[in-house]
mmCIF file of C-alpha atoms and ligand atoms in Angstrom:
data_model
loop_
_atom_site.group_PDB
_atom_site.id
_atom_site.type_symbol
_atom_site.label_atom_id
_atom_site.label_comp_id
_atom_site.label_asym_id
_atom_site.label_seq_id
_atom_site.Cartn_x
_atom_site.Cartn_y
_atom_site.Cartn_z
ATOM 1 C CA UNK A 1 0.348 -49.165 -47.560
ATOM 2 C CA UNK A 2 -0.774 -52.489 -47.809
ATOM 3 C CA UNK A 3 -0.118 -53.477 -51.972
ATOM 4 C CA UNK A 4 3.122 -52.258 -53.569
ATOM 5 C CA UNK A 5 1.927 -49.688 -55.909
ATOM 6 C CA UNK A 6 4.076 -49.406 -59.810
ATOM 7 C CA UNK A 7 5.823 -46.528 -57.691
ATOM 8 C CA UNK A 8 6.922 -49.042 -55.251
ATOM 9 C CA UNK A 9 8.013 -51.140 -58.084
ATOM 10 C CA UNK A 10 10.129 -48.400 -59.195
ATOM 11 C CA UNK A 11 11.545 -47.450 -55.936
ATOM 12 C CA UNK A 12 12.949 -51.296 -55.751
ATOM 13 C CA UNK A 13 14.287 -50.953 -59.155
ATOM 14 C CA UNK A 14 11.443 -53.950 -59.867
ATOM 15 C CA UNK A 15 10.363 -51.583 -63.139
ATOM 16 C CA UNK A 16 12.861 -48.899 -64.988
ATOM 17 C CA UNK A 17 12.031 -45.221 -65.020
ATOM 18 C CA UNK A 18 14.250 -42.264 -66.143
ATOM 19 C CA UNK A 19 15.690 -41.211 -63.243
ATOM 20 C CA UNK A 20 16.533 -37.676 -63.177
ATOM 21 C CA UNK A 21 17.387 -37.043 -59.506
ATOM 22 C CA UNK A 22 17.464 -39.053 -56.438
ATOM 23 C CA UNK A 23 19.160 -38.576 -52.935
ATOM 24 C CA UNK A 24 18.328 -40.308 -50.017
ATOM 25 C CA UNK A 25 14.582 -39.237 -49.381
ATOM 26 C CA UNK A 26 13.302 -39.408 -53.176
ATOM 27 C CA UNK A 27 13.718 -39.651 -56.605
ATOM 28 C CA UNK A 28 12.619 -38.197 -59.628
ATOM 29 C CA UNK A 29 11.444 -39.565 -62.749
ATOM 30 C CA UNK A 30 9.767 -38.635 -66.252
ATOM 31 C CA UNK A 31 6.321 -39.380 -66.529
ATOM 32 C CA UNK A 32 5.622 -42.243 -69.115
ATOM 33 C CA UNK A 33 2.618 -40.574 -70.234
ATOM 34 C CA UNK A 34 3.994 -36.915 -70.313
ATOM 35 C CA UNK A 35 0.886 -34.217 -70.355
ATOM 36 C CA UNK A 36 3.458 -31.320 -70.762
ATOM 37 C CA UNK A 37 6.995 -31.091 -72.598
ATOM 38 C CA UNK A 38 8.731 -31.870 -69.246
ATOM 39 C CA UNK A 39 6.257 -33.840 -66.994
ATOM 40 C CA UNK A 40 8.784 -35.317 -64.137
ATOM 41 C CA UNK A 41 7.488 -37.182 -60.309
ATOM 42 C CA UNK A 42 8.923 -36.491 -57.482
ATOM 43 C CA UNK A 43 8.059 -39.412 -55.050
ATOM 44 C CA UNK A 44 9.684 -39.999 -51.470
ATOM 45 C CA UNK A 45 11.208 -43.374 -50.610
ATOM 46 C CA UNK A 46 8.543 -43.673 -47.784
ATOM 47 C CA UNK A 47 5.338 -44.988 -48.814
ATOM 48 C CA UNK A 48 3.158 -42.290 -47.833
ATOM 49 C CA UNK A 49 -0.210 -43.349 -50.104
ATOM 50 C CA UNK A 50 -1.314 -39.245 -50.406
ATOM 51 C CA UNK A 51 -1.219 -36.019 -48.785
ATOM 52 C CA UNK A 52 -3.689 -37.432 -46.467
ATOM 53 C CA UNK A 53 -1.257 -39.962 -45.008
ATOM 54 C CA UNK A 54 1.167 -37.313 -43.999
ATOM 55 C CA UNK A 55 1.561 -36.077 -40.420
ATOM 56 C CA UNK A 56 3.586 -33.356 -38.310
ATOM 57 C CA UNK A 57 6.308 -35.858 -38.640
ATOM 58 C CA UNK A 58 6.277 -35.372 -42.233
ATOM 59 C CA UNK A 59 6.870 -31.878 -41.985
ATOM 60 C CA UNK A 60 11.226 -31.815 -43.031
ATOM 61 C CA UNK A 61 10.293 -34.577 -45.618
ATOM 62 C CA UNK A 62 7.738 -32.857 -47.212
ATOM 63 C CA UNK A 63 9.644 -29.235 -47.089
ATOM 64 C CA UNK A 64 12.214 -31.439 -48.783
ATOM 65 C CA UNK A 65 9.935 -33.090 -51.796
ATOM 66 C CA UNK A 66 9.032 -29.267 -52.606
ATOM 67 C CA UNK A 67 13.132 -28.134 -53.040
ATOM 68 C CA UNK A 68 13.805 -31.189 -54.892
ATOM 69 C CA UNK A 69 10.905 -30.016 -57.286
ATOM 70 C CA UNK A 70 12.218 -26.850 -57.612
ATOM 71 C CA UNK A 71 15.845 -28.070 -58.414
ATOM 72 C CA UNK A 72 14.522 -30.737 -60.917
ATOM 73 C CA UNK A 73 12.826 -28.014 -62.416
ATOM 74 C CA UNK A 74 15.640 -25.561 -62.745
ATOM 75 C CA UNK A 75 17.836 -28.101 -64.100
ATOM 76 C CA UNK A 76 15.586 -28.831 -66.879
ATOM 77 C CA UNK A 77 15.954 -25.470 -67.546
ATOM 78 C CA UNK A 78 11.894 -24.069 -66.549
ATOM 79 C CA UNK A 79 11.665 -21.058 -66.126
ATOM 80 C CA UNK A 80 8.242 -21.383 -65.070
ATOM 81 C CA UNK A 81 6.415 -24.344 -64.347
ATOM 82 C CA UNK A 82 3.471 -26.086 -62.214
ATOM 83 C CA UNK A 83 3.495 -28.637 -58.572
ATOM 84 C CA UNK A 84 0.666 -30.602 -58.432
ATOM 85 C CA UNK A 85 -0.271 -33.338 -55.454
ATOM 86 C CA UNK A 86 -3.873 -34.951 -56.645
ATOM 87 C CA UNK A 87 -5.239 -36.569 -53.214
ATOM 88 C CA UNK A 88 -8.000 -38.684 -53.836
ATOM 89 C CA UNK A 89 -9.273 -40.471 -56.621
ATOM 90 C CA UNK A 90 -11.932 -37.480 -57.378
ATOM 91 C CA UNK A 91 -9.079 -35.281 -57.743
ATOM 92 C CA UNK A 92 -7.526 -37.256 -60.434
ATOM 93 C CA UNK A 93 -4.675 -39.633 -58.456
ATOM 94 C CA UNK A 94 -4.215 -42.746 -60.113
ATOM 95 C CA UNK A 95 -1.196 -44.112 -58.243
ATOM 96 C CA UNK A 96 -1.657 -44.117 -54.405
ATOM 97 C CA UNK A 97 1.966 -43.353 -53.675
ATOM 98 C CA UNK A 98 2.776 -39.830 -53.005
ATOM 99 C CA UNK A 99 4.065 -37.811 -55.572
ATOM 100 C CA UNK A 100 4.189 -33.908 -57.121
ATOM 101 C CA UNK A 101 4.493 -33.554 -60.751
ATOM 102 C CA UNK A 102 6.502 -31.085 -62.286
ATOM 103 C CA UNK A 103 4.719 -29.579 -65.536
ATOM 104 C CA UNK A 104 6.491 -27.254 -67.713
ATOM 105 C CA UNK A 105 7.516 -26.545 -71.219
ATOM 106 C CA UNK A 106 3.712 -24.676 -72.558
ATOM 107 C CA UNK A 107 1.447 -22.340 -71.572
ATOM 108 C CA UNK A 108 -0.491 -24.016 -68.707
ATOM 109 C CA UNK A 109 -3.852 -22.932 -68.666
ATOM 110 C CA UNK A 110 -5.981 -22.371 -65.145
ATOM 111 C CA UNK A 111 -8.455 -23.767 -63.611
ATOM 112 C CA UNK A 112 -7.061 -27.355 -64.552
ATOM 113 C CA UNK A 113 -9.845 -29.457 -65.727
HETATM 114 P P1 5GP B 201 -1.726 -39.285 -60.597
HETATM 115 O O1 5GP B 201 -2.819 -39.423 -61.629
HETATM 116 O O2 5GP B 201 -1.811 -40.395 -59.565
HETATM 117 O O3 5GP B 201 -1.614 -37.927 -59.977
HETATM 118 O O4 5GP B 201 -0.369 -39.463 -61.377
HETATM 119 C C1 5GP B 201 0.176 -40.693 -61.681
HETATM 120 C C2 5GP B 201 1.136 -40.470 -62.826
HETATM 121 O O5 5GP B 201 1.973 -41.605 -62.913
HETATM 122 C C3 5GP B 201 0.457 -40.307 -64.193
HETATM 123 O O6 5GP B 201 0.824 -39.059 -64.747
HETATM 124 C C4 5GP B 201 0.991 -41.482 -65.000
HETATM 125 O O7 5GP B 201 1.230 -41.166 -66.353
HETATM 126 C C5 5GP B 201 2.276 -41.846 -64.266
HETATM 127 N N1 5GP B 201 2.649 -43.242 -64.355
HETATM 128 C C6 5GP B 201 1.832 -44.310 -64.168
HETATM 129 N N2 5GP B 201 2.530 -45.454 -64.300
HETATM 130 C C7 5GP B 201 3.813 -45.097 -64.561
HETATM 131 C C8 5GP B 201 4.997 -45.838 -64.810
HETATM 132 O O8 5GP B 201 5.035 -47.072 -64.803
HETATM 133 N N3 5GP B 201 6.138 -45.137 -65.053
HETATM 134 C C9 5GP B 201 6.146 -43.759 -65.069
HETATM 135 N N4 5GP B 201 7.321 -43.166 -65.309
HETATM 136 N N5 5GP B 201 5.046 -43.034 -64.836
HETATM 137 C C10 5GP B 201 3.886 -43.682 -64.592
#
């Protein structure tokens, strides 16, 4: 990725976040603008821009993103929640750092909009 995105920023401790998990492949974070009573990112430490970006040699790291989401979730106490990866501006990604959000808390409704 060419231009550190605010992800990056937070990765190099260059903006705060509320960390809620991190190891040595990602953290996790609460969304500043939460859409659901626990919105939290999961982003790895590699700057993957999207879904797209990821290869075969992403395989372990991505396995990996999708525990961590689960056991974010769990400790927060969901019993049921949502993982969402937008790729692509048309699909609603704003920040061109890889990330899954964790939604939980209400009654999530399907299709999303
Ligand atoms: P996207 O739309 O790319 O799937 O999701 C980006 C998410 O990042 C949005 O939900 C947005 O609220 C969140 N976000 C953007 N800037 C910041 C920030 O500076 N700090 C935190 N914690 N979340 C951010």
């Amino acid at each position: 990725m060419s231009e550190e995105t605010i992800f990056g920023k937070i990765l190099r401790g260059k903006i705060p976040c509320e960390e809620v998990y991190s190891d040595s492949e990602c953290i996790a974070f609460r969304d500043v603008q939460p859409q659901a009573p626990t919105h939290i990112l999961v982003i790895p430490r590699k700057p993957l821009a999207s879904l797209k970006e990821a290869s075969e040699k992403d395989s372990k790291l991505l396995g990996h993103l999708l525990l961590v989401s689960s056991k974010v979730a769990k400790a927060e106490g969901l019993q049921d929640w949502r993982t969402v990866i937008n790729t692509g501006s048309a699909a609603g990604q704003t920040v061109f750092h890889l990330h899954l959000h964790i939604l939980g808390g209400r009654k999530l409704d399907w299709p999303p909009g």
